[in-house]
Tab-separated table of N, CA and C in Angstrom:
chain	number	residue	atom	x	y	z
A	1	MET	N	90.272	176.080	117.385
A	1	MET	CA	89.686	175.912	116.066
A	1	MET	C	90.159	177.039	115.157
A	2	ASN	N	90.334	176.684	113.900
A	2	ASN	CA	90.677	177.674	112.889
A	2	ASN	C	89.401	178.304	112.337
A	3	THR	N	89.558	179.458	111.707
A	3	THR	CA	88.424	180.102	111.049
A	3	THR	C	88.611	180.021	109.537
A	4	ILE	N	87.501	180.027	108.812
A	4	ILE	CA	87.551	179.945	107.354
A	4	ILE	C	86.600	180.956	106.746
A	5	GLU	N	87.014	181.485	105.607
A	5	GLU	CA	86.167	182.357	104.809
A	5	GLU	C	86.333	181.928	103.359
A	6	PHE	N	85.220	181.764	102.670
A	6	PHE	CA	85.239	181.473	101.244
A	6	PHE	C	84.870	182.739	100.492
A	7	LEU	N	85.513	182.937	99.347
A	7	LEU	CA	85.252	184.105	98.517
A	7	LEU	C	85.050	183.660	97.075
A	8	HIS	N	84.395	184.481	96.322
A	8	HIS	CA	84.390	184.379	94.869
A	8	HIS	C	85.030	185.674	94.385
A	9	HIS	N	86.104	185.555	93.627
A	9	HIS	CA	86.772	186.739	93.104
A	9	HIS	C	87.122	186.514	91.639
A	10	PRO	N	87.402	187.580	90.880
A	10	PRO	CA	87.708	187.422	89.463
A	10	PRO	C	88.974	186.593	89.237
A	11	TRP	N	88.910	185.767	88.220
A	11	TRP	CA	90.065	184.972	87.812
A	11	TRP	C	91.035	185.910	87.104
A	12	ALA	N	92.309	185.851	87.439
A	12	ALA	CA	93.312	186.761	86.889
A	12	ALA	C	93.359	186.711	85.357
A	13	GLU	N	93.215	185.521	84.772
A	13	GLU	CA	93.310	185.367	83.313
A	13	GLU	C	92.061	185.827	82.576
A	14	ASN	N	90.919	185.821	83.253
A	14	ASN	CA	89.660	186.217	82.631
A	14	ASN	C	88.772	186.799	83.733
A	15	PRO	N	88.896	188.089	83.995
A	15	PRO	CA	88.175	188.698	85.115
A	15	PRO	C	86.655	188.541	85.078
A	16	ALA	N	86.088	188.158	83.950
A	16	ALA	CA	84.640	187.937	83.885
A	16	ALA	C	84.247	186.620	84.551
A	17	SER	N	85.207	185.740	84.754
A	17	SER	CA	84.963	184.448	85.406
A	17	SER	C	85.394	184.525	86.865
A	18	LEU	N	84.638	183.857	87.722
A	18	LEU	CA	84.947	183.862	89.146
A	18	LEU	C	85.625	182.569	89.569
A	19	VAL	N	86.472	182.678	90.576
A	19	VAL	CA	87.105	181.510	91.190
A	19	VAL	C	86.861	181.557	92.689
A	20	TRP	N	86.996	180.389	93.322
A	20	TRP	CA	86.898	180.291	94.776
A	20	TRP	C	88.201	180.800	95.394
A	21	GLY	N	88.079	181.665	96.363
A	21	GLY	CA	89.203	182.061	97.190
A	21	GLY	C	88.967	181.511	98.587
A	22	ILE	N	90.034	181.319	99.325
A	22	ILE	CA	89.924	180.754	100.679
A	22	ILE	C	90.841	181.544	101.612
A	23	ARG	N	90.289	181.959	102.733
A	23	ARG	CA	91.096	182.554	103.799
A	23	ARG	C	90.985	181.669	105.026
A	24	VAL	N	92.114	181.341	105.589
A	24	VAL	CA	92.169	180.574	106.831
A	24	VAL	C	92.788	181.471	107.887
A	25	ASP	N	92.065	181.641	108.971
A	25	ASP	CA	92.509	182.514	110.059
A	25	ASP	C	92.821	183.915	109.540
A	26	GLY	N	91.989	184.392	108.594
A	26	GLY	CA	92.128	185.729	108.046
A	26	GLY	C	93.209	185.899	107.005
A	27	ARG	N	93.854	184.809	106.617
A	27	ARG	CA	94.988	184.876	105.691
A	27	ARG	C	94.707	184.030	104.462
A	28	ASP	N	94.975	184.586	103.290
A	28	ASP	CA	94.751	183.893	102.027
A	28	ASP	C	95.517	182.565	102.024
A	29	LEU	N	94.841	181.492	101.616
A	29	LEU	CA	95.495	180.177	101.556
A	29	LEU	C	96.697	180.208	100.616
A	30	ARG	N	96.669	181.074	99.600
A	30	ARG	CA	97.822	181.205	98.700
A	30	ARG	C	99.040	181.728	99.448
A	31	ASP	N	98.827	182.571	100.457
A	31	ASP	CA	99.954	183.069	101.253
A	31	ASP	C	100.529	181.965	102.141
A	32	HIS	N	99.643	181.155	102.729
A	32	HIS	CA	100.127	179.991	103.498
A	32	HIS	C	100.984	179.099	102.594
A	33	THR	N	100.507	178.890	101.370
A	33	THR	CA	101.199	178.016	100.418
A	33	THR	C	102.528	178.617	99.974
A	34	ALA	N	102.528	179.904	99.686
A	34	ALA	CA	103.767	180.564	99.262
A	34	ALA	C	104.832	180.471	100.353
A	35	GLU	N	104.420	180.677	101.588
A	35	GLU	CA	105.366	180.583	102.703
A	35	GLU	C	105.955	179.177	102.812
A	36	ALA	N	105.115	178.171	102.628
A	36	ALA	CA	105.569	176.781	102.764
A	36	ALA	C	106.431	176.321	101.599
A	37	THR	N	106.285	176.948	100.434
A	37	THR	CA	107.007	176.466	99.249
A	37	THR	C	108.123	177.400	98.779
A	38	TYR	N	108.293	178.532	99.428
A	38	TYR	CA	109.262	179.523	98.960
A	38	TYR	C	110.660	178.936	98.789
A	39	GLU	N	111.183	178.315	99.830
A	39	GLU	CA	112.550	177.772	99.742
A	39	GLU	C	112.643	176.620	98.733
A	40	LEU	N	111.587	175.832	98.622
A	40	LEU	CA	111.572	174.748	97.634
A	40	LEU	C	111.646	175.324	96.220
A	41	TRP	N	110.861	176.362	95.968
A	41	TRP	CA	110.892	177.025	94.668
A	41	TRP	C	112.218	177.727	94.430
A	42	ARG	N	112.706	178.368	95.449
A	42	ARG	CA	113.954	179.131	95.295
A	42	ARG	C	115.079	178.245	94.771
A	43	ARG	N	115.168	177.031	95.291
A	43	ARG	CA	116.190	176.093	94.807
A	43	ARG	C	115.954	175.725	93.350
A	44	GLU	N	114.685	175.522	92.976
A	44	GLU	CA	114.365	175.150	91.593
A	44	GLU	C	114.568	176.306	90.621
A	45	LEU	N	114.309	177.526	91.073
A	45	LEU	CA	114.368	178.689	90.189
A	45	LEU	C	115.714	179.394	90.204
A	46	GLU	N	116.664	178.840	90.941
A	46	GLU	CA	117.967	179.478	91.068
A	46	GLU	C	118.552	179.760	89.684
A	47	GLY	N	118.954	180.999	89.485
A	47	GLY	CA	119.547	181.404	88.218
A	47	GLY	C	118.547	181.902	87.182
A	48	GLU	N	117.261	181.611	87.372
A	48	GLU	CA	116.268	182.040	86.383
A	48	GLU	C	115.846	183.489	86.560
A	49	PHE	N	115.999	184.045	87.731
A	49	PHE	CA	115.556	185.411	87.999
A	49	PHE	C	116.711	186.308	88.416
A	50	GLU	N	117.923	185.899	88.103
A	50	GLU	CA	119.111	186.672	88.450
A	50	GLU	C	119.074	187.110	89.915
A	51	ASP	N	118.630	186.183	90.762
A	51	ASP	CA	118.580	186.403	92.207
A	51	ASP	C	117.728	187.602	92.607
A	52	ASP	N	116.706	187.919	91.814
A	52	ASP	CA	115.772	188.986	92.146
A	52	ASP	C	114.738	188.418	93.108
A	53	GLU	N	114.954	188.643	94.405
A	53	GLU	CA	114.092	188.072	95.437
A	53	GLU	C	112.634	188.505	95.281
A	54	ALA	N	112.403	189.747	94.885
A	54	ALA	CA	111.026	190.229	94.720
A	54	ALA	C	110.324	189.469	93.599
A	55	GLU	N	111.031	189.192	92.520
A	55	GLU	CA	110.432	188.456	91.403
A	55	GLU	C	110.164	186.995	91.777
A	56	ILE	N	111.083	186.393	92.517
A	56	ILE	CA	110.866	185.023	92.992
A	56	ILE	C	109.651	184.989	93.918
A	57	ALA	N	109.570	185.936	94.855
A	57	ALA	CA	108.444	185.977	95.794
A	57	ALA	C	107.119	186.142	95.052
A	58	GLU	N	107.082	186.993	94.031
A	58	GLU	CA	105.851	187.185	93.259
A	58	GLU	C	105.474	185.914	92.499
A	59	THR	N	106.446	185.244	91.917
A	59	THR	CA	106.186	183.989	91.204
A	59	THR	C	105.629	182.934	92.144
A	60	VAL	N	106.221	182.812	93.319
A	60	VAL	CA	105.772	181.820	94.293
A	60	VAL	C	104.379	182.181	94.800
A	61	ARG	N	104.118	183.449	95.069
A	61	ARG	CA	102.803	183.876	95.567
A	61	ARG	C	101.714	183.614	94.534
A	62	ASN	N	102.058	183.734	93.260
A	62	ASN	CA	101.072	183.586	92.194
A	62	ASN	C	101.045	182.200	91.574
A	63	GLN	N	101.633	181.219	92.241
A	63	GLN	CA	101.646	179.860	91.686
A	63	GLN	C	100.265	179.223	91.652
A	64	HIS	N	99.337	179.733	92.441
A	64	HIS	CA	97.981	179.192	92.498
A	64	HIS	C	96.947	180.295	92.334
A	65	ASP	N	95.780	179.876	91.948
A	65	ASP	CA	94.603	180.730	91.987
A	65	ASP	C	93.505	179.852	92.567
A	66	GLY	N	92.316	180.370	92.629
A	66	GLY	CA	91.221	179.570	93.138
A	66	GLY	C	90.751	178.557	92.104
A	67	LEU	N	89.820	177.732	92.496
A	67	LEU	CA	89.194	176.787	91.577
A	67	LEU	C	88.001	177.480	90.938
A	68	GLY	N	87.789	177.256	89.661
A	68	GLY	CA	86.709	177.923	88.945
A	68	GLY	C	85.352	177.651	89.572
A	69	VAL	N	84.593	178.692	89.828
A	69	VAL	CA	83.260	178.548	90.410
A	69	VAL	C	82.398	177.678	89.501
A	70	ALA	N	82.453	177.927	88.193
A	70	ALA	CA	81.650	177.142	87.252
A	70	ALA	C	82.068	175.671	87.246
A	71	ASP	N	83.356	175.401	87.436
A	71	ASP	CA	83.850	174.011	87.442
A	71	ASP	C	83.243	173.188	88.570
A	72	PHE	N	82.869	173.859	89.660
A	72	PHE	CA	82.365	173.148	90.825
A	72	PHE	C	80.907	173.511	91.133
A	73	ALA	N	80.221	174.076	90.148
A	73	ALA	CA	78.828	174.484	90.353
A	73	ALA	C	77.927	173.308	90.713
A	74	ASP	N	78.225	172.136	90.149
A	74	ASP	CA	77.399	170.969	90.449
A	74	ASP	C	77.866	170.234	91.700
A	75	ARG	N	78.934	170.721	92.341
A	75	ARG	CA	79.455	170.113	93.569
A	75	ARG	C	79.777	171.198	94.592
A	76	PRO	N	78.794	171.930	95.072
A	76	PRO	CA	79.093	173.034	95.982
A	76	PRO	C	79.712	172.591	97.306
A	77	ASP	N	79.600	171.314	97.630
A	77	ASP	CA	80.177	170.833	98.889
A	77	ASP	C	81.583	170.254	98.699
A	78	HIS	N	82.218	170.539	97.565
A	78	HIS	CA	83.556	170.012	97.272
A	78	HIS	C	84.528	170.189	98.441
A	79	PHE	N	84.542	171.357	99.051
A	79	PHE	CA	85.487	171.659	100.126
A	79	PHE	C	85.097	170.996	101.446
A	80	LEU	N	83.947	170.314	101.452
A	80	LEU	CA	83.400	169.702	102.655
A	80	LEU	C	83.305	168.185	102.535
A	81	THR	N	83.736	167.627	101.419
A	81	THR	CA	83.608	166.198	101.172
A	81	THR	C	84.895	165.477	101.582
A	82	ALA	N	84.765	164.464	102.425
A	82	ALA	CA	85.939	163.708	102.876
A	82	ALA	C	86.668	163.104	101.682
A	83	ALA	N	87.999	163.258	101.680
A	83	ALA	CA	88.817	162.722	100.594
A	83	ALA	C	90.256	162.633	101.064
A	84	ASP	N	90.991	161.675	100.520
A	84	ASP	CA	92.415	161.567	100.840
A	84	ASP	C	93.231	162.644	100.134
A	85	SER	N	92.742	163.103	98.975
A	85	SER	CA	93.455	164.119	98.210
A	85	SER	C	92.447	164.906	97.383
A	86	ALA	N	92.156	166.124	97.821
A	86	ALA	CA	91.192	166.974	97.120
A	86	ALA	C	91.852	168.307	96.792
A	87	PRO	N	91.611	168.860	95.599
A	87	PRO	CA	92.197	170.154	95.263
A	87	PRO	C	91.514	171.285	96.027
A	88	LEU	N	92.328	172.200	96.554
A	88	LEU	CA	91.813	173.380	97.230
A	88	LEU	C	92.141	174.648	96.443
A	89	LEU	N	93.266	174.624	95.743
A	89	LEU	CA	93.662	175.720	94.864
A	89	LEU	C	94.075	175.115	93.532
A	90	GLY	N	94.021	175.937	92.490
A	90	GLY	CA	94.366	175.446	91.164
A	90	GLY	C	95.407	176.314	90.494
A	91	CYS	N	95.719	175.932	89.284
A	91	CYS	CA	96.695	176.650	88.473
A	91	CYS	C	96.092	177.957	87.973
A	92	PRO	N	96.864	179.037	87.914
A	92	PRO	CA	96.353	180.285	87.373
A	92	PRO	C	95.927	180.187	85.906
A	93	CYS	N	96.346	179.134	85.198
A	93	CYS	CA	95.951	178.989	83.792
A	93	CYS	C	94.476	178.624	83.660
A	94	GLY	N	93.855	178.219	84.760
A	94	GLY	CA	92.443	177.858	84.728
A	94	GLY	C	92.196	176.370	84.695
A	95	ILE	N	93.216	175.599	84.379
A	95	ILE	CA	93.093	174.145	84.392
A	95	ILE	C	93.671	173.701	85.739
A	96	TRP	N	92.792	173.544	86.741
A	96	TRP	CA	93.300	173.317	88.092
A	96	TRP	C	94.110	172.042	88.210
A	97	GLN	N	93.856	171.049	87.346
A	97	GLN	CA	94.626	169.812	87.408
A	97	GLN	C	96.089	170.033	87.012
A	98	CYS	N	96.346	171.133	86.343
A	98	CYS	CA	97.695	171.465	85.891
A	98	CYS	C	98.644	171.662	87.080
A	99	TRP	N	98.171	172.334	88.130
A	99	TRP	CA	99.038	172.660	89.264
A	99	TRP	C	98.197	172.833	90.523
A	100	PRO	N	97.581	171.752	91.015
A	100	PRO	CA	96.706	171.911	92.190
A	100	PRO	C	97.473	171.883	93.505
A	101	LEU	N	96.897	172.516	94.497
A	101	LEU	CA	97.302	172.310	95.881
A	101	LEU	C	96.250	171.377	96.441
A	102	THR	N	96.660	170.226	96.914
A	102	THR	CA	95.703	169.261	97.437
A	102	THR	C	95.874	169.095	98.945
A	103	ALA	N	94.816	168.572	99.569
A	103	ALA	CA	94.855	168.295	101.007
A	103	ALA	C	93.927	167.129	101.300
A	104	ARG	N	94.152	166.504	102.424
A	104	ARG	CA	93.237	165.479	102.936
A	104	ARG	C	92.117	166.227	103.662
A	105	ILE	N	90.882	165.829	103.391
A	105	ILE	CA	89.721	166.429	104.061
A	105	ILE	C	89.064	165.355	104.918
A	106	ALA	N	88.951	165.621	106.201
A	106	ALA	CA	88.279	164.707	107.136
A	106	ALA	C	87.083	165.446	107.726
A	107	VAL	N	85.935	164.781	107.721
A	107	VAL	CA	84.701	165.407	108.176
A	107	VAL	C	84.085	164.565	109.289
A	108	THR	N	83.719	165.232	110.387
A	108	THR	CA	82.970	164.574	111.456
A	108	THR	C	81.664	165.344	111.642
A	109	ALA	N	80.862	164.929	112.574
A	109	ALA	CA	79.597	165.620	112.842
A	109	ALA	C	79.831	167.057	113.308
A	110	SER	N	80.990	167.338	113.917
A	110	SER	CA	81.216	168.671	114.466
A	110	SER	C	82.408	169.423	113.865
A	111	THR	N	83.258	168.750	113.078
A	111	THR	CA	84.447	169.425	112.545
A	111	THR	C	84.694	169.072	111.080
A	112	VAL	N	85.470	169.934	110.450
A	112	VAL	CA	86.045	169.684	109.124
A	112	VAL	C	87.538	169.952	109.288
A	113	ALA	N	88.368	169.007	108.879
A	113	ALA	CA	89.813	169.173	109.029
A	113	ALA	C	90.499	169.033	107.674
A	114	TRP	N	91.434	169.925	107.424
A	114	TRP	CA	92.280	169.863	106.228
A	114	TRP	C	93.706	169.612	106.692
A	115	SER	N	94.348	168.615	106.113
A	115	SER	CA	95.716	168.281	106.492
A	115	SER	C	96.441	167.678	105.293
A	116	SER	N	97.687	167.341	105.490
A	116	SER	CA	98.509	166.670	104.485
A	116	SER	C	98.469	167.412	103.138
A	117	PHE	N	98.817	168.682	103.190
A	117	PHE	CA	98.854	169.506	101.983
A	117	PHE	C	100.008	169.072	101.104
A	118	ARG	N	99.735	168.981	99.811
A	118	ARG	CA	100.754	168.504	98.868
A	118	ARG	C	100.626	169.194	97.518
A	119	GLN	N	101.729	169.149	96.785
A	119	GLN	CA	101.751	169.533	95.384
A	119	GLN	C	102.034	168.236	94.621
A	120	PRO	N	100.992	167.619	94.023
A	120	PRO	CA	101.171	166.300	93.422
A	120	PRO	C	102.169	166.250	92.267
A	121	HIS	N	102.493	167.396	91.675
A	121	HIS	CA	103.482	167.408	90.601
A	121	HIS	C	104.903	167.603	91.119
A	122	ARG	N	105.032	167.660	92.433
A	122	ARG	CA	106.342	167.732	93.085
A	122	ARG	C	106.340	166.752	94.261
A	123	GLU	N	106.222	165.486	93.959
A	123	GLU	CA	106.198	164.456	95.016
A	123	GLU	C	107.425	164.561	95.920
A	124	GLN	N	108.567	164.981	95.359
A	124	GLN	CA	109.793	165.076	96.159
A	124	GLN	C	109.673	166.124	97.265
A	125	TRP	N	108.712	167.051	97.164
A	125	TRP	CA	108.512	168.035	98.221
A	125	TRP	C	107.854	167.408	99.441
A	126	GLY	N	107.151	166.301	99.238
A	126	GLY	CA	106.459	165.651	100.349
A	126	GLY	C	105.319	166.505	100.878
A	127	GLU	N	104.965	166.270	102.137
A	127	GLU	CA	103.892	167.039	102.769
A	127	GLU	C	104.405	168.441	103.070
A	128	LEU	N	103.639	169.432	102.658
A	128	LEU	CA	104.037	170.824	102.847
A	128	LEU	C	103.734	171.281	104.269
A	129	ALA	N	104.489	172.249	104.732
A	129	ALA	CA	104.324	172.787	106.090
A	129	ALA	C	103.172	173.790	106.122
A	130	ILE	N	101.972	173.277	105.879
A	130	ILE	CA	100.742	174.065	105.932
A	130	ILE	C	99.786	173.306	106.846
A	131	GLY	N	99.135	174.035	107.758
A	131	GLY	CA	98.159	173.377	108.622
A	131	GLY	C	98.820	172.415	109.590
A	132	PRO	N	98.033	171.455	110.058
A	132	PRO	CA	96.645	171.148	109.712
A	132	PRO	C	95.701	172.214	110.266
A	133	PHE	N	94.537	172.312	109.615
A	133	PHE	CA	93.507	173.247	110.013
A	133	PHE	C	92.260	172.460	110.399
A	134	THR	N	91.660	172.827	111.523
A	134	THR	CA	90.410	172.209	111.963
A	134	THR	C	89.377	173.315	112.160
A	135	PHE	N	88.242	173.142	111.508
A	135	PHE	CA	87.176	174.138	111.520
A	135	PHE	C	85.939	173.572	112.198
A	136	GLU	N	85.205	174.440	112.871
A	136	GLU	CA	83.916	174.052	113.428
A	136	GLU	C	82.973	173.869	112.237
A	137	ARG	N	82.334	172.723	112.157
A	137	ARG	CA	81.577	172.366	110.954
A	137	ARG	C	80.450	173.345	110.639
A	138	ARG	N	79.694	173.780	111.642
A	138	ARG	CA	78.580	174.696	111.354
A	138	ARG	C	79.068	176.000	110.748
A	139	SER	N	80.139	176.569	111.278
A	139	SER	CA	80.638	177.830	110.723
A	139	SER	C	81.266	177.597	109.344
A	140	PHE	N	81.889	176.447	109.153
A	140	PHE	CA	82.439	176.082	107.846
A	140	PHE	C	81.324	176.014	106.812
A	141	GLU	N	80.242	175.301	107.149
A	141	GLU	CA	79.116	175.172	106.220
A	141	GLU	C	78.479	176.523	105.925
A	142	ALA	N	78.374	177.384	106.931
A	142	ALA	CA	77.794	178.713	106.724
A	142	ALA	C	78.669	179.547	105.787
A	143	ALA	N	79.978	179.497	105.980
A	143	ALA	CA	80.903	180.240	105.107
A	143	ALA	C	80.851	179.709	103.682
A	144	LEU	N	80.762	178.397	103.536
A	144	LEU	CA	80.699	177.780	102.215
A	144	LEU	C	79.397	178.131	101.498
A	145	ALA	N	78.319	178.202	102.235
A	145	ALA	CA	77.003	178.490	101.650
A	145	ALA	C	76.864	179.953	101.227
A	146	ALA	N	77.655	180.835	101.791
A	146	ALA	CA	77.517	182.264	101.494
A	146	ALA	C	78.906	182.903	101.278
A	147	PRO	N	79.598	182.519	100.189
A	147	PRO	CA	80.922	183.108	99.954
A	147	PRO	C	80.827	184.611	99.720
A	148	THR	N	81.821	185.324	100.211
A	148	THR	CA	81.902	186.751	99.966
A	148	THR	C	82.296	186.963	98.507
A	149	VAL	N	81.563	187.803	97.806
A	149	VAL	CA	81.869	188.090	96.406
A	149	VAL	C	82.644	189.404	96.367
A	150	THR	N	83.837	189.371	95.782
A	150	THR	CA	84.666	190.574	95.680
A	150	THR	C	84.829	190.968	94.224
A	151	SER	N	85.091	192.230	93.980
A	151	SER	CA	85.243	192.712	92.615
A	151	SER	C	86.691	192.678	92.149
A	152	ARG	N	87.569	192.258	93.034
A	152	ARG	CA	88.990	192.158	92.652
A	152	ARG	C	89.566	190.892	93.244
A	153	ARG	N	90.700	190.497	92.720
A	153	ARG	CA	91.359	189.288	93.189
A	153	ARG	C	91.687	189.452	94.665
A	154	ALA	N	91.336	188.441	95.426
A	154	ALA	CA	91.513	188.499	96.881
A	154	ALA	C	92.968	188.637	97.262
């Protein structure tokens, strides 16, 4: 089983607003995503950064932020609701529909599974090499009910 931690941390564009952060197996979901999309981005960004690998890596790492806490205040179980395509991360601009990371969420009495990670605005990328992740449902629900609040971006 995988482990999960939910966080609330300041949104980069407006630090007074909080967003959901997610760690899977102790690692930020944005890092899992950056690793899976680095080469895909590198091909698209070729020539734009004068082959500055550090700048490309930073751009890829920062392609997502969390989903706004206020946006999902009326749906606290968003990350626990079965769906074929649900956003887990959003665009750093604050409009998560602009650039979401989506996944299939499957829920049973004892597990929550996230699989089939995709970037819907890059259908040609297909399913990303992230996960699948399977969490013990009780620990998932406990983490979701009590997110760690941090004073800086996770």
